[in-house]
PDB file of C-alpha atoms in Angstrom:
ATOM      1  CA  MET W 683       0.081  -0.020   0.075  1.00  0.00           C
ATOM      2  CA  GLN W 684       1.339   3.550  -0.699  1.00  0.00           C
ATOM      3  CA  LEU W 685       0.515   7.306   0.760  1.00  0.00           C
ATOM      4  CA  ALA W 686       1.328  10.410  -0.862  1.00  0.00           C
ATOM      5  CA  ILE W 687       2.408  12.976   1.484  1.00  0.00           C
ATOM      6  CA  THR W 688       2.604  17.056   0.404  1.00  0.00           C
ATOM      7  CA  LEU W 689       4.032  19.216   2.914  1.00  0.00           C
ATOM      8  CA  LEU W 690       4.498  23.001   3.053  1.00  0.00           C
ATOM      9  CA  GLY W 691       5.198  24.986   6.583  1.00  0.00           C
ATOM     10  CA  GLN W 692       8.368  27.188   7.971  1.00  0.00           C
ATOM     11  CA  GLU W 693      11.802  25.762   7.329  1.00  0.00           C
ATOM     12  CA  ALA W 694      12.881  26.981  10.668  1.00  0.00           C
ATOM     13  CA  ALA W 695      10.181  24.286  12.014  1.00  0.00           C
ATOM     14  CA  ASN W 696      12.318  21.487  10.493  1.00  0.00           C
ATOM     15  CA  PRO W 697       9.296  19.584   9.376  1.00  0.00           C
ATOM     16  CA  MET W 698      11.361  17.117   6.860  1.00  0.00           C
ATOM     17  CA  THR W 699      13.344  15.865   9.986  1.00  0.00           C
ATOM     18  CA  GLU W 700       9.819  14.748  12.103  1.00  0.00           C
ATOM     19  CA  ILE W 701       8.438  13.583   9.012  1.00  0.00           C
ATOM     20  CA  LEU W 702      11.609  11.143   8.046  1.00  0.00           C
ATOM     21  CA  SER W 703      11.604  10.133  11.862  1.00  0.00           C
ATOM     22  CA  ALA W 704       7.495   9.420  11.546  1.00  0.00           C
ATOM     23  CA  ILE W 705       8.274   7.255   8.673  1.00  0.00           C
ATOM     24  CA  ALA W 706      11.122   4.735   9.961  1.00  0.00           C
ATOM     25  CA  ASP W 707       9.399   4.774  13.153  1.00  0.00           C
ATOM     26  CA  CYS W 708       6.077   3.540  11.539  1.00  0.00           C
ATOM     27  CA  HIS W 709       8.515   0.913   9.678  1.00  0.00           C
ATOM     28  CA  CYS W 710       7.653   2.409   6.336  1.00  0.00           C
ATOM     29  CA  LYS W 711      10.100   3.169   3.028  1.00  0.00           C
ATOM     30  CA  ILE W 712       9.935   6.087   1.167  1.00  0.00           C
ATOM     31  CA  VAL W 713       9.613   4.880  -2.697  1.00  0.00           C
ATOM     32  CA  GLN W 714       9.855   8.423  -3.743  1.00  0.00           C
ATOM     33  CA  SER W 715      10.543  12.154  -2.601  1.00  0.00           C
ATOM     34  CA  HIS W 716      11.256  15.597  -3.847  1.00  0.00           C
ATOM     35  CA  VAL W 717      12.196  18.125  -1.157  1.00  0.00           C
ATOM     36  CA  SER W 718      12.981  21.451  -1.863  1.00  0.00           C
ATOM     37  CA  THR W 719      12.984  25.110  -0.174  1.00  0.00           C
ATOM     38  CA  LEU W 720      10.974  27.906  -1.294  1.00  0.00           C
ATOM     39  CA  ALA W 721      11.934  31.340   0.103  1.00  0.00           C
ATOM     40  CA  ASP W 722      11.843  30.688   3.942  1.00  0.00           C
ATOM     41  CA  LEU W 723       9.508  27.631   3.757  1.00  0.00           C
ATOM     42  CA  SER W 724      10.388  23.805   3.415  1.00  0.00           C
ATOM     43  CA  ALA W 725       8.380  22.076   0.344  1.00  0.00           C
ATOM     44  CA  GLY W 726       8.137  18.147  -0.327  1.00  0.00           C
ATOM     45  CA  HIS W 727       6.486  15.774  -2.256  1.00  0.00           C
ATOM     46  CA  LEU W 728       6.964  12.092  -0.852  1.00  0.00           C
ATOM     47  CA  LEU W 729       5.786   8.546  -2.030  1.00  0.00           C
ATOM     48  CA  ILE W 730       5.915   6.118   0.879  1.00  0.00           C
ATOM     49  CA  GLU W 731       5.380   2.337   0.938  1.00  0.00           C
ATOM     50  CA  GLY W 732       3.961   0.308   3.897  1.00  0.00           C
ATOM     51  CA  ASN W 733       1.499  -2.134   4.601  1.00  0.00           C
ATOM     52  CA  TRP W 734      -1.942  -1.214   5.500  1.00  0.00           C
ATOM     53  CA  ASN W 735      -1.727  -0.691   9.401  1.00  0.00           C
ATOM     54  CA  HIS W 736       1.974   0.878   8.861  1.00  0.00           C
ATOM     55  CA  ILE W 737       0.592   3.354   6.614  1.00  0.00           C
ATOM     56  CA  ALA W 738      -2.507   3.911   9.381  1.00  0.00           C
ATOM     57  CA  LYS W 739      -0.135   4.608  11.832  1.00  0.00           C
ATOM     58  CA  LEU W 740       1.748   6.703   9.865  1.00  0.00           C
ATOM     59  CA  GLU W 741      -1.185   8.794   8.769  1.00  0.00           C
ATOM     60  CA  ASN W 742      -1.997   9.530  12.459  1.00  0.00           C
ATOM     61  CA  SER W 743       1.390  10.644  13.162  1.00  0.00           C
ATOM     62  CA  LEU W 744       0.984  12.872  10.176  1.00  0.00           C
ATOM     63  CA  ASP W 745      -1.402  14.717  11.938  1.00  0.00           C
ATOM     64  CA  VAL W 746       0.299  14.930  15.194  1.00  0.00           C
ATOM     65  CA  ILE W 747       3.311  17.033  13.460  1.00  0.00           C
ATOM     66  CA  ALA W 748       1.338  19.560  11.305  1.00  0.00           C
ATOM     67  CA  LYS W 749      -0.318  20.296  14.442  1.00  0.00           C
ATOM     68  CA  LYS W 750       2.930  20.586  16.687  1.00  0.00           C
ATOM     69  CA  LEU W 751       4.916  22.203  14.161  1.00  0.00           C
ATOM     70  CA  ASP W 752       1.982  24.363  12.331  1.00  0.00           C
ATOM     71  CA  VAL W 753       2.757  22.761   8.781  1.00  0.00           C
ATOM     72  CA  LYS W 754       0.557  21.814   6.032  1.00  0.00           C
ATOM     73  CA  ILE W 755       0.475  18.444   5.673  1.00  0.00           C
ATOM     74  CA  GLN W 756      -1.213  16.467   2.850  1.00  0.00           C
ATOM     75  CA  LYS W 757      -2.037  12.510   2.585  1.00  0.00           C
ATOM     76  CA  GLN W 758      -3.891  10.726   0.178  1.00  0.00           C
ATOM     77  CA  ARG W 759      -3.913   6.880  -1.025  1.00  0.00           C
ATOM     78  CA  PRO W 760      -3.060   6.692  -4.439  1.00  0.00           C
ATOM     79  CA  GLN W 761      -4.892   3.988  -6.466  1.00  0.00           C
ATOM     80  CA  GLU W 762      -3.294   1.021  -8.442  1.00  0.00           C
ATOM     81  CA  ILE W 763      -1.512   1.673 -11.339  1.00  0.00           C
ATOM     82  CA  GLY W 764      -2.523  -0.924 -14.150  1.00  0.00           C
ATOM     83  CA  GLU W 765      -0.202  -1.502 -17.086  1.00  0.00           C
ATOM     84  CA  GLY W 766      -0.856   0.815 -19.555  1.00  0.00           C
ATOM     85  CA  GLU W 767       0.732   1.827 -22.963  1.00  0.00           C
ATOM     86  CA  ASP W 768       4.092   2.052 -23.793  1.00  0.00           C
ATOM     87  CA  GLN W 769       6.000   5.363 -22.926  1.00  0.00           C
ATOM     88  CA  LEU W 770       9.321   6.930 -23.834  1.00  0.00           C
ATOM     89  CA  PRO W 771      10.388   9.188 -20.992  1.00  0.00           C
ATOM     90  CA  TYR W 772      12.448  12.140 -22.789  1.00  0.00           C
ATOM     91  CA  CYS W 773      13.948  15.574 -20.882  1.00  0.00           C
ATOM     92  CA  LEU W 774      13.124  18.969 -22.175  1.00  0.00           C
ATOM     93  CA  GLU W 775      15.279  21.823 -21.475  1.00  0.00           C
ATOM     94  CA  VAL W 776      14.324  25.015 -22.138  1.00  0.00           C
ATOM     95  CA  ILE W 777      16.155  28.434 -21.248  1.00  0.00           C
ATOM     96  CA  THR W 778      15.191  32.454 -22.278  1.00  0.00           C
ATOM     97  CA  GLN W 779      15.807  35.538 -21.180  1.00  0.00           C
ATOM     98  CA  GLY W 780      13.629  38.238 -19.944  1.00  0.00           C
ATOM     99  CA  GLU W 781      10.872  38.538 -17.731  1.00  0.00           C
ATOM    100  CA  HIS W 782       8.145  36.394 -20.155  1.00  0.00           C
ATOM    101  CA  ASP W 783       6.357  33.852 -18.489  1.00  0.00           C
ATOM    102  CA  VAL W 784       6.808  30.269 -21.007  1.00  0.00           C
ATOM    103  CA  ILE W 785       5.310  27.786 -18.558  1.00  0.00           C
ATOM    104  CA  LYS W 786       1.818  27.945 -19.706  1.00  0.00           C
ATOM    105  CA  PRO W 787       2.628  27.852 -23.137  1.00  0.00           C
ATOM    106  CA  ILE W 788       4.866  25.182 -22.792  1.00  0.00           C
ATOM    107  CA  VAL W 789       2.420  22.679 -20.710  1.00  0.00           C
ATOM    108  CA  SER W 790      -0.441  23.492 -22.666  1.00  0.00           C
ATOM    109  CA  PHE W 791       1.825  22.277 -25.606  1.00  0.00           C
ATOM    110  CA  LEU W 792       2.423  18.483 -24.112  1.00  0.00           C
ATOM    111  CA  ILE W 793      -0.900  18.293 -22.870  1.00  0.00           C
ATOM    112  CA  ASP W 794      -2.397  19.306 -26.328  1.00  0.00           C
ATOM    113  CA  ARG W 795      -0.295  16.376 -27.865  1.00  0.00           C
ATOM    114  CA  HIS W 796      -1.573  13.748 -24.819  1.00  0.00           C
ATOM    115  CA  LEU W 797       2.223  13.699 -23.356  1.00  0.00           C
ATOM    116  CA  THR W 798       2.388  12.756 -19.347  1.00  0.00           C
ATOM    117  CA  ILE W 799       4.388  15.717 -17.618  1.00  0.00           C
ATOM    118  CA  HIS W 800       5.983  13.276 -14.994  1.00  0.00           C
ATOM    119  CA  GLU W 801       8.011  15.892 -13.219  1.00  0.00           C
ATOM    120  CA  PHE W 802       9.107  19.631 -14.087  1.00  0.00           C
ATOM    121  CA  SER W 803      11.487  22.145 -12.060  1.00  0.00           C
ATOM    122  CA  ALA W 804      11.804  25.895 -13.057  1.00  0.00           C
ATOM    123  CA  SER W 805      13.571  28.645 -11.696  1.00  0.00           C
ATOM    124  CA  ARG W 806      14.142  32.331 -12.372  1.00  0.00           C
ATOM    125  CA  TYR W 807      17.612  34.186 -12.091  1.00  0.00           C
ATOM    126  CA  ARG W 808      19.145  37.545 -12.190  1.00  0.00           C
ATOM    127  CA  THR W 809      22.153  37.242 -14.617  1.00  0.00           C
ATOM    128  CA  GLY W 810      25.635  38.388 -14.128  1.00  0.00           C
ATOM    129  CA  TYR W 811      27.801  41.062 -15.334  1.00  0.00           C
ATOM    130  CA  LEU W 812      28.003  39.788 -18.812  1.00  0.00           C
ATOM    131  CA  LEU W 813      24.005  39.738 -19.446  1.00  0.00           C
ATOM    132  CA  ALA W 814      22.004  42.196 -17.940  1.00  0.00           C
ATOM    133  CA  GLY W 815      18.598  41.197 -17.210  1.00  0.00           C
ATOM    134  CA  THR W 816      17.250  37.757 -15.968  1.00  0.00           C
ATOM    135  CA  VAL W 817      17.249  34.016 -17.086  1.00  0.00           C
ATOM    136  CA  PHE W 818      14.625  31.413 -17.047  1.00  0.00           C
ATOM    137  CA  THR W 819      15.712  27.865 -17.040  1.00  0.00           C
ATOM    138  CA  ALA W 820      12.744  24.952 -16.891  1.00  0.00           C
ATOM    139  CA  LYS W 821      13.946  21.099 -17.074  1.00  0.00           C
ATOM    140  CA  PHE W 822      10.324  18.821 -17.624  1.00  0.00           C
ATOM    141  CA  ILE W 823      10.442  14.834 -17.610  1.00  0.00           C
ATOM    142  CA  VAL W 824       7.783  13.621 -20.123  1.00  0.00           C
ATOM    143  CA  PHE W 825       6.463  10.558 -21.339  1.00  0.00           C
ATOM    144  CA  ILE W 826       5.927  10.123 -24.822  1.00  0.00           C
ATOM    145  CA  PRO W 827       3.648   7.277 -25.832  1.00  0.00           C
ATOM    146  CA  SER W 828       5.352   5.072 -28.230  1.00  0.00           C
ATOM    147  CA  GLY W 829       2.751   5.211 -31.072  1.00  0.00           C
ATOM    148  CA  VAL W 830       3.940   9.153 -31.690  1.00  0.00           C
ATOM    149  CA  ARG W 831       6.578  10.142 -34.174  1.00  0.00           C
ATOM    150  CA  LEU W 832       9.665  11.155 -32.148  1.00  0.00           C
ATOM    151  CA  LEU W 833      11.399  13.096 -35.075  1.00  0.00           C
ATOM    152  CA  SER W 834       7.907  14.970 -36.338  1.00  0.00           C
ATOM    153  CA  PHE W 835       7.629  15.645 -32.056  1.00  0.00           C
ATOM    154  CA  ARG W 836      11.136  17.148 -31.811  1.00  0.00           C
ATOM    155  CA  GLU W 837      10.566  19.042 -34.837  1.00  0.00           C
ATOM    156  CA  ASP W 838       7.170  20.616 -33.762  1.00  0.00           C
ATOM    157  CA  PHE W 839       8.586  21.150 -30.308  1.00  0.00           C
ATOM    158  CA  LEU W 840      12.390  23.194 -31.240  1.00  0.00           C
ATOM    159  CA  ASP W 841       9.962  25.127 -34.126  1.00  0.00           C
ATOM    160  CA  PHE W 842       7.054  25.559 -31.155  1.00  0.00           C
ATOM    161  CA  CYS W 843      10.454  27.209 -28.987  1.00  0.00           C
ATOM    162  CA  ASP W 844      11.641  28.822 -31.779  1.00  0.00           C
ATOM    163  CA  HIS W 845       8.516  30.761 -32.066  1.00  0.00           C
ATOM    164  CA  LEU W 846       8.622  32.020 -28.863  1.00  0.00           C
ATOM    165  CA  GLY W 847      12.214  32.697 -28.415  1.00  0.00           C
ATOM    166  CA  ILE W 848      13.039  29.827 -26.336  1.00  0.00           C
ATOM    167  CA  ASP W 849      16.297  28.156 -26.434  1.00  0.00           C
ATOM    168  CA  ALA W 850      14.934  24.633 -26.105  1.00  0.00           C
ATOM    169  CA  LEU W 851      16.828  20.599 -25.709  1.00  0.00           C
ATOM    170  CA  LEU W 852      15.072  17.189 -26.340  1.00  0.00           C
ATOM    171  CA  ASP W 853      17.007  13.934 -25.345  1.00  0.00           C
ATOM    172  CA  ALA W 854      15.956  10.644 -24.142  1.00  0.00           C
ATOM    173  CA  VAL W 855      16.185   9.809 -20.667  1.00  0.00           C
ATOM    174  CA  LEU W 856      18.348   6.681 -20.409  1.00  0.00           C
TER     175      LEU W 856
END
């Protein structure tokens, strides 16, 4: 059985230490995790695995931690996923200068082509003395159904990025 957990709380409260201790104390295992700092906040997504009584015990522990540390914790038991269509993992990386937002058009482009966005991360930062302004970078891991013609998709994606003034890379994930 699995449990998906999301959390958001003040970094000073150190919620991850408490949550990781609770996972170990409840005899559960981390299947997948992503934790980061957003300004002064700690944010995380975890997929936990254990037998049903250990998961139930962990859920109760998370409620106690949320109240104790004043953090927001959401939890949900994901449904079993059956065998689906073969999909190929690809990494899309984009970089652009300026303040315009490119996430929405890129996500729309991918969803319109029925691709699964497994994960993405993005950041905007001020550049050094060589380039004045800001740079925006994003990295997507997408699953492309095996029926999609990769050469056509690659050409469409790169043309789309050129139209928006975005530099892009598209590579298979090995």
